[in-house]
Amino acid sequence: MAEETGYYWANGEPPPTIHIHSLAKHRVLERYLFRYVEILAADPRMPALRIDIVDGFSGGGIYTRADTNELWMGSPLIFLQTLEAVAAKINLTRKNEFHIDARFFFIEEKRENIGFLKKLLHEKGYGSRLGEDIFCIQGNFEDNHEKIINLIKEKSKSGRSIFLLDQYGYKDVPLAVLAKIFSTLKNAEVLLTFAAERLLDFLNPSEAYRSMLDRMGFNQFDPDSIEAIRTQPVWRFFIQAELSRHLHLGSAAKFFTPFFIRSRESNRAYWFVHLSMRARAHDEMVKVHWNFHNHFVHYGGAGFRMLGYDPDKDFEITGRREFAFDETAQAMTISALVEDLGTFIHDHPDGIKFSSIIEENANDAPGSSVEFQEAIMMLKSLKDIEIKTTTGGTRREVTQISGDDIIMPSKQTRLIFD
């Protein structure tokens, strides 16, 4: 990721400083990429995985950590080295070698930064691959996205690809670009940085602001009606809920998985959003979020629930451990799911598959399949639902729920108190 004004790479100069909150983002990326390949390569008969990696704001590829002064890999090296590491792990248990057939597109606008990246790749042993399966492109992502999408489509009908769009701010990836990705490449996934709180800081009904929203694709996001919400105590959460809805719908992605990351330096949070077309991809990213989160925002009235990372709540940084945070966040998530799913299931009197319950409710809660299963088990213990197997039998003792199990309302009368 290259910042709009602050990140510059120059040969002979130390790499720019990266702050703690950005390390969390890189860890989420690395962990998800590792799990992505592990899942797709689970079948030992699969000899290779073909994938395209697009880093739309690549920067110079390496940083200096603000807290330790040590070097820290940027996203290009994270992509290259993580794919090497996961392939090596998979091959430890394979008789026949597993191979990842990947192409890497690293896009960076500044000439000095892309020059630094090319030099870095040579130093790290990737020089011979430049122009073969590693492509460093000087320019901005918006100007290059159609060419990249077409290259991916020409090589693979499935369009299996991961786009990292780690913009600085909120203006450089219009919703039309996201919609183009998902309408063209059926197996694409996008990781998008979106500075939601910065966008709200400048919220106003001026023509300039409206023009900017129109260009971004948020033309249905009305500053006048939003202004009226400012009088409410938690107005920011109401607006962020509305903003996330517009971002999700405008992207044309089926699944929207946000993770907020708070910056100590600006005291603002930005979103690191995963967009995909497949429920399994969404579920795995939520599990990654649960691994790295240390904060939870839950405003039920605003319809706003999101896991996140805050450096001031990181035990490794502060030395203070948040008491039972994971248990509290999970309990709140499951409690909300019990309430929401109870109503949802009773709206399906003939029953609905457990996998369909997850798929149809995934965007409304920061829960993975683990939390959904816990909520279903709780509803079963409350005798609010019944669980039928594919053979028509009733699951009485529930320790594991199959995706094909049918969840249906209990024959007992449901009492609802207003």
CSV table of C-alpha atoms in Angstrom, one decimal:
chain,number,residue,atom,x,y,z
A,1,MET,CA,0.0,0.0,0.0
A,2,ALA,CA,1.3,3.5,-0.9
A,3,GLU,CA,-0.1,6.5,1.0
A,4,GLU,CA,-1.5,9.4,-0.9
A,5,THR,CA,1.1,11.8,0.3
A,6,GLY,CA,3.3,10.1,3.0
A,7,TYR,CA,4.8,7.0,1.5
A,8,TYR,CA,7.7,7.4,-0.8
A,9,TRP,CA,10.4,4.9,-1.7
A,10,ALA,CA,13.8,6.1,-3.0
A,11,ASN,CA,16.9,4.1,-3.8
A,12,GLY,CA,19.5,4.6,-1.2
A,13,GLU,CA,17.0,5.8,1.4
A,14,PRO,CA,15.4,3.7,4.3
A,15,PRO,CA,12.0,2.4,3.5
A,16,PRO,CA,9.1,4.5,4.8
A,17,THR,CA,7.6,3.9,8.2
A,18,ILE,CA,4.6,1.7,8.7
A,19,HIS,CA,2.5,2.0,11.8
A,20,ILE,CA,1.1,-0.7,14.0
A,21,HIS,CA,-2.5,-0.7,12.7
A,22,SER,CA,-1.3,-1.5,9.2
A,23,LEU,CA,0.6,-4.6,10.5
A,24,ALA,CA,-2.8,-6.0,11.5
A,25,LYS,CA,-4.1,-5.5,8.0
A,26,HIS,CA,-1.1,-7.4,6.6
A,27,ARG,CA,-1.6,-10.2,9.0
A,28,VAL,CA,-5.2,-10.6,8.0
A,29,LEU,CA,-4.1,-10.7,4.3
A,30,GLU,CA,-1.4,-13.2,4.9
A,31,ARG,CA,-3.5,-15.6,7.0
A,32,TYR,CA,-6.5,-15.5,4.6
A,33,LEU,CA,-4.3,-16.1,1.6
A,34,PHE,CA,-2.8,-19.1,3.3
A,35,ARG,CA,-6.2,-20.6,4.2
A,36,TYR,CA,-7.5,-19.8,0.7
A,37,VAL,CA,-4.9,-22.0,-0.9
A,38,GLU,CA,-5.2,-24.7,1.8
A,39,ILE,CA,-9.0,-25.0,1.2
A,40,LEU,CA,-8.7,-25.1,-2.6
A,41,ALA,CA,-5.9,-27.7,-2.5
A,42,ALA,CA,-7.7,-30.0,0.1
A,43,ASP,CA,-8.2,-32.6,-2.6
A,44,PRO,CA,-4.9,-34.5,-2.9
A,45,ARG,CA,-5.7,-35.3,-6.5
A,46,MET,CA,-5.6,-31.6,-7.4
A,47,PRO,CA,-2.2,-31.1,-9.1
A,48,ALA,CA,-2.2,-27.3,-9.4
A,49,LEU,CA,-4.0,-24.1,-8.6
A,50,ARG,CA,-4.2,-21.4,-11.2
A,51,ILE,CA,-4.7,-17.9,-9.8
A,52,ASP,CA,-4.1,-14.2,-10.6
A,53,ILE,CA,-3.0,-11.8,-7.9
A,54,VAL,CA,-3.7,-8.1,-8.5
A,55,ASP,CA,-2.1,-5.6,-6.0
A,56,GLY,CA,-3.7,-2.3,-7.2
A,57,PHE,CA,-1.7,0.0,-4.8
A,58,SER,CA,1.5,-1.9,-4.3
A,59,GLY,CA,3.9,0.7,-3.1
A,60,GLY,CA,7.6,-0.1,-3.0
A,61,GLY,CA,7.2,-3.5,-1.3
A,62,ILE,CA,9.0,-3.0,2.1
A,63,TYR,CA,8.7,-0.7,5.1
A,64,THR,CA,10.3,0.2,8.4
A,65,ARG,CA,8.3,-0.7,11.5
A,66,ALA,CA,7.5,2.4,13.6
A,67,ASP,CA,7.8,0.5,16.9
A,68,THR,CA,10.9,-1.5,16.3
A,69,ASN,CA,12.7,0.0,13.3
A,70,GLU,CA,12.8,-3.5,11.8
A,71,LEU,CA,12.0,-4.1,8.1
A,72,TRP,CA,8.5,-5.3,7.4
A,73,MET,CA,7.3,-6.9,4.1
A,74,GLY,CA,4.8,-5.0,2.0
A,75,SER,CA,2.0,-6.6,0.1
A,76,PRO,CA,4.0,-7.7,-3.0
A,77,LEU,CA,6.4,-9.8,-0.9
A,78,ILE,CA,3.5,-11.1,1.3
A,79,PHE,CA,1.8,-12.4,-1.8
A,80,LEU,CA,4.9,-14.0,-3.3
A,81,GLN,CA,6.3,-15.5,-0.1
A,82,THR,CA,2.9,-16.7,1.4
A,83,LEU,CA,2.1,-18.7,-1.8
A,84,GLU,CA,5.6,-20.3,-1.7
A,85,ALA,CA,5.1,-21.2,2.0
A,86,VAL,CA,1.6,-22.7,1.6
A,87,ALA,CA,2.7,-24.7,-1.4
A,88,ALA,CA,5.7,-26.1,0.5
A,89,LYS,CA,3.4,-27.0,3.4
A,90,ILE,CA,1.0,-28.8,1.2
A,91,ASN,CA,3.8,-30.7,-0.6
A,92,LEU,CA,4.9,-32.2,2.8
A,93,THR,CA,1.9,-34.6,2.7
A,94,ARG,CA,1.6,-35.0,-1.1
A,95,LYS,CA,2.9,-37.9,-3.2
A,96,ASN,CA,2.7,-35.9,-6.3
A,97,GLU,CA,3.9,-32.3,-6.3
A,98,PHE,CA,1.4,-29.5,-5.9
A,99,HIS,CA,2.1,-26.4,-7.9
A,100,ILE,CA,0.6,-22.9,-7.8
A,101,ASP,CA,0.4,-21.3,-11.3
A,102,ALA,CA,0.1,-17.7,-10.3
A,103,ARG,CA,0.6,-14.4,-12.1
A,104,PHE,CA,1.2,-11.2,-10.1
A,105,PHE,CA,0.2,-7.7,-11.2
A,106,PHE,CA,1.8,-5.0,-9.0
A,107,ILE,CA,0.4,-1.6,-9.9
A,108,GLU,CA,1.8,1.6,-8.5
A,109,GLU,CA,1.4,5.2,-9.7
A,110,LYS,CA,4.7,6.8,-8.7
A,111,ARG,CA,7.7,6.1,-10.9
A,112,GLU,CA,10.1,6.2,-8.0
A,113,ASN,CA,8.1,3.6,-6.0
A,114,ILE,CA,7.7,1.1,-8.9
A,115,GLY,CA,11.4,1.5,-9.5
A,116,PHE,CA,12.2,0.7,-5.9
A,117,LEU,CA,9.8,-2.3,-6.1
A,118,LYS,CA,11.6,-3.7,-9.2
A,119,LYS,CA,15.0,-3.4,-7.5
A,120,LEU,CA,13.6,-5.1,-4.3
A,121,LEU,CA,12.3,-8.0,-6.3
A,122,HIS,CA,15.7,-8.5,-8.0
A,123,GLU,CA,17.3,-8.4,-4.6
A,124,LYS,CA,14.9,-11.0,-3.2
A,125,GLY,CA,15.5,-13.4,-6.1
A,126,TYR,CA,12.5,-12.7,-8.3
A,127,GLY,CA,14.3,-10.7,-11.0
A,128,SER,CA,14.2,-13.4,-13.6
A,129,ARG,CA,10.4,-13.6,-13.3
A,130,LEU,CA,9.7,-10.0,-14.1
A,131,GLY,CA,7.8,-9.8,-17.3
A,132,GLU,CA,7.1,-13.6,-17.1
A,133,ASP,CA,4.7,-14.1,-14.3
A,134,ILE,CA,5.4,-10.9,-12.3
A,135,PHE,CA,4.4,-7.7,-13.9
A,136,CYS,CA,5.2,-4.3,-12.4
A,137,ILE,CA,2.9,-1.6,-13.9
A,138,GLN,CA,3.4,2.1,-13.4
A,139,GLY,CA,0.0,3.8,-13.3
A,140,ASN,CA,-3.2,4.0,-11.3
A,141,PHE,CA,-5.5,1.1,-10.7
A,142,GLU,CA,-8.6,2.7,-12.1
A,143,ASP,CA,-6.9,3.3,-15.5
A,144,ASN,CA,-5.5,-0.2,-15.7
A,145,HIS,CA,-8.4,-2.3,-14.2
A,146,GLU,CA,-10.1,-3.2,-17.5
A,147,LYS,CA,-6.9,-4.4,-19.1
A,148,ILE,CA,-6.0,-6.6,-16.1
A,149,ILE,CA,-9.6,-8.0,-15.9
A,150,ASN,CA,-9.4,-8.9,-19.6
A,151,LEU,CA,-6.0,-10.6,-19.2
A,152,ILE,CA,-7.4,-12.7,-16.4
A,153,LYS,CA,-10.5,-13.6,-18.4
A,154,GLU,CA,-8.5,-14.6,-21.4
A,155,LYS,CA,-6.3,-17.0,-19.4
A,156,SER,CA,-9.0,-18.6,-17.2
A,157,LYS,CA,-12.8,-19.1,-17.6
A,158,SER,CA,-13.1,-19.4,-13.9
A,159,GLY,CA,-11.4,-16.0,-13.4
A,160,ARG,CA,-10.0,-17.1,-10.1
A,161,SER,CA,-8.3,-14.0,-8.7
A,162,ILE,CA,-7.6,-12.0,-5.6
A,163,PHE,CA,-7.6,-8.2,-5.9
A,164,LEU,CA,-5.9,-6.2,-3.0
A,165,LEU,CA,-7.1,-2.6,-3.4
A,166,ASP,CA,-5.3,-1.0,-0.5
A,167,GLN,CA,-6.1,2.6,-1.3
A,168,TYR,CA,-5.3,5.5,0.9
A,169,GLY,CA,-8.6,7.1,1.6
A,170,TYR,CA,-11.9,6.3,-0.2
A,171,LYS,CA,-11.9,7.9,-3.7
A,172,ASP,CA,-9.6,5.8,-5.9
A,173,VAL,CA,-11.8,2.6,-6.3
A,174,PRO,CA,-15.2,3.7,-7.6
A,175,LEU,CA,-18.0,1.2,-7.1
A,176,ALA,CA,-18.3,0.7,-10.9
A,177,VAL,CA,-14.8,-0.8,-10.9
A,178,LEU,CA,-15.8,-3.3,-8.2
A,179,ALA,CA,-19.0,-4.1,-10.1
A,180,LYS,CA,-16.9,-4.7,-13.3
A,181,ILE,CA,-14.7,-7.2,-11.5
A,182,PHE,CA,-17.6,-9.2,-10.1
A,183,SER,CA,-19.7,-9.1,-13.2
A,184,THR,CA,-16.7,-10.3,-15.4
A,185,LEU,CA,-14.8,-12.7,-13.1
A,186,LYS,CA,-17.0,-15.2,-11.4
A,187,ASN,CA,-14.3,-16.4,-8.9
A,188,ALA,CA,-12.9,-13.1,-8.0
A,189,GLU,CA,-12.4,-11.8,-4.5
A,190,VAL,CA,-11.5,-8.3,-3.4
A,191,LEU,CA,-9.8,-6.9,-0.3
A,192,LEU,CA,-10.6,-3.2,-0.2
A,193,THR,CA,-9.4,-0.5,2.2
A,194,PHE,CA,-12.0,2.1,2.7
A,195,ALA,CA,-11.5,5.1,5.0
A,196,ALA,CA,-15.2,5.4,6.1
A,197,GLU,CA,-14.6,7.7,9.1
A,198,ARG,CA,-12.5,10.1,6.9
A,199,LEU,CA,-15.4,10.3,4.4
A,200,LEU,CA,-17.8,11.1,7.3
A,201,ASP,CA,-15.5,13.7,8.7
A,202,PHE,CA,-16.1,15.8,5.6
A,203,LEU,CA,-19.8,15.1,5.3
A,204,ASN,CA,-21.6,18.1,3.9
A,205,PRO,CA,-24.4,18.9,1.4
A,206,SER,CA,-22.1,21.0,-0.9
A,207,GLU,CA,-22.1,20.4,-4.7
A,208,ALA,CA,-18.4,19.4,-4.5
A,209,TYR,CA,-19.1,16.7,-1.9
A,210,ARG,CA,-22.1,15.4,-4.0
A,211,SER,CA,-19.9,15.4,-7.1
A,212,MET,CA,-17.3,13.3,-5.3
A,213,LEU,CA,-19.9,10.9,-4.1
A,214,ASP,CA,-21.3,10.6,-7.6
A,215,ARG,CA,-17.9,9.8,-9.0
A,216,MET,CA,-17.4,7.1,-6.4
A,217,GLY,CA,-20.7,5.6,-7.2
A,218,PHE,CA,-22.5,6.7,-4.0
A,219,ASN,CA,-25.0,8.8,-5.8
A,220,GLN,CA,-27.9,7.3,-3.7
A,221,PHE,CA,-26.1,8.3,-0.5
A,222,ASP,CA,-27.9,11.6,0.2
A,223,PRO,CA,-26.0,14.1,2.4
A,224,ASP,CA,-29.2,16.1,3.1
A,225,SER,CA,-31.0,13.2,4.7
A,226,ILE,CA,-27.8,12.1,6.5
A,227,GLU,CA,-27.4,15.6,8.0
A,228,ALA,CA,-30.7,15.1,9.8
A,229,ILE,CA,-29.4,12.0,11.5
A,230,ARG,CA,-26.6,14.0,13.2
A,231,THR,CA,-29.0,14.9,16.1
A,232,GLN,CA,-29.1,11.2,17.2
A,233,PRO,CA,-26.7,10.1,19.9
A,234,VAL,CA,-25.0,7.4,17.8
A,235,TRP,CA,-25.4,9.1,14.4
A,236,ARG,CA,-22.0,7.9,13.2
A,237,PHE,CA,-23.0,4.3,13.5
A,238,PHE,CA,-26.3,4.9,11.7
A,239,ILE,CA,-24.5,6.5,8.8
A,240,GLN,CA,-21.8,3.9,8.7
A,241,ALA,CA,-24.5,1.2,8.5
A,242,GLU,CA,-26.0,3.0,5.6
A,243,LEU,CA,-22.6,3.6,4.0
A,244,SER,CA,-21.7,-0.1,4.3
A,245,ARG,CA,-25.1,-1.0,2.6
A,246,HIS,CA,-24.3,1.2,-0.3
A,247,LEU,CA,-20.8,-0.1,-0.6
A,248,HIS,CA,-22.0,-3.7,-0.6
A,249,LEU,CA,-24.8,-3.2,-3.1
A,250,GLY,CA,-22.7,-1.0,-5.4
A,251,SER,CA,-19.9,-3.5,-5.6
A,252,ALA,CA,-22.2,-6.2,-7.0
A,253,ALA,CA,-20.5,-8.7,-4.6
A,254,LYS,CA,-22.8,-11.2,-2.9
A,255,PHE,CA,-20.9,-11.2,0.4
A,256,PHE,CA,-19.6,-8.2,2.3
A,257,THR,CA,-17.3,-8.9,5.2
A,258,PRO,CA,-15.9,-5.7,6.9
A,259,PHE,CA,-13.2,-5.5,9.5
A,260,PHE,CA,-12.4,-2.1,11.1
A,261,ILE,CA,-8.8,-1.1,12.0
A,262,ARG,CA,-8.2,1.9,14.2
A,263,SER,CA,-5.2,4.1,13.6
A,264,ARG,CA,-3.5,5.6,16.7
A,265,GLU,CA,-2.0,8.4,14.6
A,266,SER,CA,-5.3,9.7,13.2
A,267,ASN,CA,-7.6,8.3,15.9
A,268,ARG,CA,-9.9,7.2,13.0
A,269,ALA,CA,-10.9,3.8,11.9
A,270,TYR,CA,-10.9,2.5,8.4
A,271,TRP,CA,-12.5,-0.6,7.0
A,272,PHE,CA,-10.6,-3.6,5.5
A,273,VAL,CA,-13.5,-5.1,3.5
A,274,HIS,CA,-13.6,-8.6,1.9
A,275,LEU,CA,-15.9,-8.9,-1.0
A,276,SER,CA,-16.8,-12.2,-2.6
A,277,MET,CA,-19.4,-14.2,-4.4
A,278,ARG,CA,-19.1,-17.4,-2.4
A,279,ALA,CA,-20.4,-18.2,1.1
A,280,ARG,CA,-17.3,-20.4,1.9
A,281,ALA,CA,-14.9,-17.5,1.2
A,282,HIS,CA,-17.0,-15.2,3.4
A,283,ASP,CA,-17.0,-17.8,6.2
A,284,GLU,CA,-13.2,-18.3,6.1
A,285,MET,CA,-12.6,-14.5,6.2
A,286,VAL,CA,-14.9,-14.1,9.2
A,287,LYS,CA,-12.9,-16.9,11.0
A,288,VAL,CA,-9.7,-14.9,10.2
A,289,HIS,CA,-11.3,-11.8,11.7
A,290,TRP,CA,-12.1,-13.7,14.9
A,291,ASN,CA,-8.4,-14.7,15.1
A,292,PHE,CA,-7.1,-11.1,14.9
A,293,HIS,CA,-9.8,-9.0,16.4
A,294,ASN,CA,-9.5,-7.3,19.8
A,295,HIS,CA,-12.5,-5.0,19.5
A,296,PHE,CA,-16.2,-5.3,18.7
A,297,VAL,CA,-18.7,-2.6,17.7
A,298,HIS,CA,-22.3,-3.6,18.2
A,299,TYR,CA,-25.1,-1.0,17.8
A,300,GLY,CA,-28.2,-3.1,17.2
A,301,GLY,CA,-30.5,-0.1,16.8
A,302,ALA,CA,-28.2,1.2,14.1
A,303,GLY,CA,-27.9,-2.2,12.5
A,304,PHE,CA,-24.1,-1.9,12.8
A,305,ARG,CA,-22.0,-4.8,14.0
A,306,MET,CA,-18.3,-5.2,13.2
A,307,LEU,CA,-15.2,-6.9,14.5
A,308,GLY,CA,-12.0,-4.9,14.4
A,309,TYR,CA,-8.5,-4.2,15.7
A,310,ASP,CA,-7.4,-1.3,17.9
A,311,PRO,CA,-3.7,-1.0,18.8
A,312,ASP,CA,-4.7,0.4,22.2
A,313,LYS,CA,-6.3,-2.9,23.0
A,314,ASP,CA,-3.4,-5.1,21.9
A,315,PHE,CA,-1.9,-6.9,24.8
A,316,GLU,CA,1.5,-7.2,22.9
A,317,ILE,CA,1.6,-3.4,22.7
A,318,THR,CA,0.0,-2.2,26.0
A,319,GLY,CA,0.8,-5.1,28.3
A,320,ARG,CA,-2.8,-5.0,29.5
A,321,ARG,CA,-5.1,-7.9,28.7
A,322,GLU,CA,-8.7,-7.1,28.0
A,323,PHE,CA,-10.7,-9.2,30.4
A,324,ALA,CA,-12.6,-12.0,28.6
A,325,PHE,CA,-13.0,-9.9,25.5
A,326,ASP,CA,-13.3,-12.9,23.1
A,327,GLU,CA,-16.0,-14.5,25.2
A,328,THR,CA,-18.0,-11.3,25.5
A,329,ALA,CA,-17.8,-10.5,21.8
A,330,GLN,CA,-18.8,-14.1,20.9
A,331,ALA,CA,-21.6,-14.1,23.5
A,332,MET,CA,-23.0,-10.9,22.0
A,333,THR,CA,-22.8,-12.2,18.5
A,334,ILE,CA,-24.5,-15.5,19.4
A,335,SER,CA,-27.2,-13.7,21.4
A,336,ALA,CA,-28.0,-11.5,18.4
A,337,LEU,CA,-28.0,-14.5,16.1
A,338,VAL,CA,-30.4,-16.4,18.3
A,339,GLU,CA,-32.9,-13.4,18.1
A,340,ASP,CA,-32.5,-12.9,14.4
A,341,LEU,CA,-32.4,-16.5,13.3
A,342,GLY,CA,-35.4,-17.4,15.5
A,343,THR,CA,-37.5,-15.0,13.6
A,344,PHE,CA,-36.0,-15.9,10.2
A,345,ILE,CA,-36.6,-19.7,10.7
A,346,HIS,CA,-40.2,-19.1,11.8
A,347,ASP,CA,-40.7,-17.2,8.5
A,348,HIS,CA,-39.8,-20.5,6.8
A,349,PRO,CA,-42.5,-22.9,8.2
A,350,ASP,CA,-41.5,-25.7,5.8
A,351,GLY,CA,-37.9,-25.6,6.9
A,352,ILE,CA,-34.7,-24.3,5.3
A,353,LYS,CA,-31.2,-25.9,5.0
A,354,PHE,CA,-28.6,-24.9,7.6
A,355,SER,CA,-26.2,-23.9,4.8
A,356,SER,CA,-28.9,-21.6,3.3
A,357,ILE,CA,-29.5,-20.0,6.7
A,358,ILE,CA,-25.9,-19.0,6.9
A,359,GLU,CA,-25.8,-17.8,3.3
A,360,GLU,CA,-28.9,-15.7,3.6
A,361,ASN,CA,-27.9,-14.1,6.9
A,362,ALA,CA,-24.1,-13.9,6.5
A,363,ASN,CA,-24.0,-10.2,5.7
A,364,ASP,CA,-26.0,-9.2,8.7
A,365,ALA,CA,-23.7,-10.5,11.5
A,366,PRO,CA,-20.0,-10.9,12.2
A,367,GLY,CA,-20.4,-14.6,12.9
A,368,SER,CA,-18.8,-17.5,11.1
A,369,SER,CA,-20.4,-20.9,10.7
A,370,VAL,CA,-19.1,-21.6,14.3
A,371,GLU,CA,-21.3,-18.9,15.8
A,372,PHE,CA,-24.3,-19.8,13.6
A,373,GLN,CA,-24.1,-23.4,14.8
A,374,GLU,CA,-24.0,-22.3,18.4
A,375,ALA,CA,-27.0,-20.1,17.9
A,376,ILE,CA,-28.9,-23.0,16.2
A,377,MET,CA,-28.0,-25.3,19.1
A,378,MET,CA,-29.3,-22.7,21.6
A,379,LEU,CA,-32.6,-22.4,19.7
A,380,LYS,CA,-32.9,-26.2,19.7
A,381,SER,CA,-32.3,-26.2,23.5
A,382,LEU,CA,-35.0,-23.6,23.9
A,383,LYS,CA,-37.3,-25.9,21.9
A,384,ASP,CA,-37.9,-23.1,19.4
A,385,ILE,CA,-36.8,-25.2,16.4
A,386,GLU,CA,-36.4,-28.8,15.2
A,387,ILE,CA,-33.5,-30.2,13.1
A,388,LYS,CA,-34.2,-32.8,10.5
A,389,THR,CA,-31.6,-34.9,8.7
A,390,THR,CA,-31.6,-35.5,5.0
A,391,THR,CA,-33.2,-38.9,5.6
A,392,GLY,CA,-36.1,-37.3,7.4
A,393,GLY,CA,-35.0,-38.2,10.9
A,394,THR,CA,-35.0,-35.8,13.8
A,395,ARG,CA,-31.7,-34.8,15.4
A,396,ARG,CA,-32.3,-35.0,19.2
A,397,GLU,CA,-28.8,-34.8,20.6
A,398,VAL,CA,-27.1,-32.0,18.7
A,399,THR,CA,-23.3,-31.8,18.7
A,400,GLN,CA,-22.7,-31.1,15.0
A,401,ILE,CA,-25.0,-29.7,12.3
A,402,SER,CA,-24.6,-30.6,8.7
A,403,GLY,CA,-25.1,-28.0,6.0
A,404,ASP,CA,-27.8,-30.2,4.5
A,405,ASP,CA,-29.8,-30.5,7.7
A,406,ILE,CA,-33.2,-28.9,7.6
A,407,ILE,CA,-34.0,-26.4,10.3
A,408,MET,CA,-37.7,-25.8,10.9
A,409,PRO,CA,-39.9,-24.1,13.5
A,410,SER,CA,-40.9,-26.2,16.4
A,411,LYS,CA,-44.5,-27.4,16.4
A,412,GLN,CA,-44.9,-25.8,19.8
A,413,THR,CA,-46.4,-22.3,19.9
A,414,ARG,CA,-43.8,-19.5,19.8
A,415,LEU,CA,-44.4,-16.8,22.4
A,416,ILE,CA,-43.3,-13.4,21.3
A,417,PHE,CA,-43.3,-10.5,23.8
A,418,ASP,CA,-43.2,-6.9,22.6
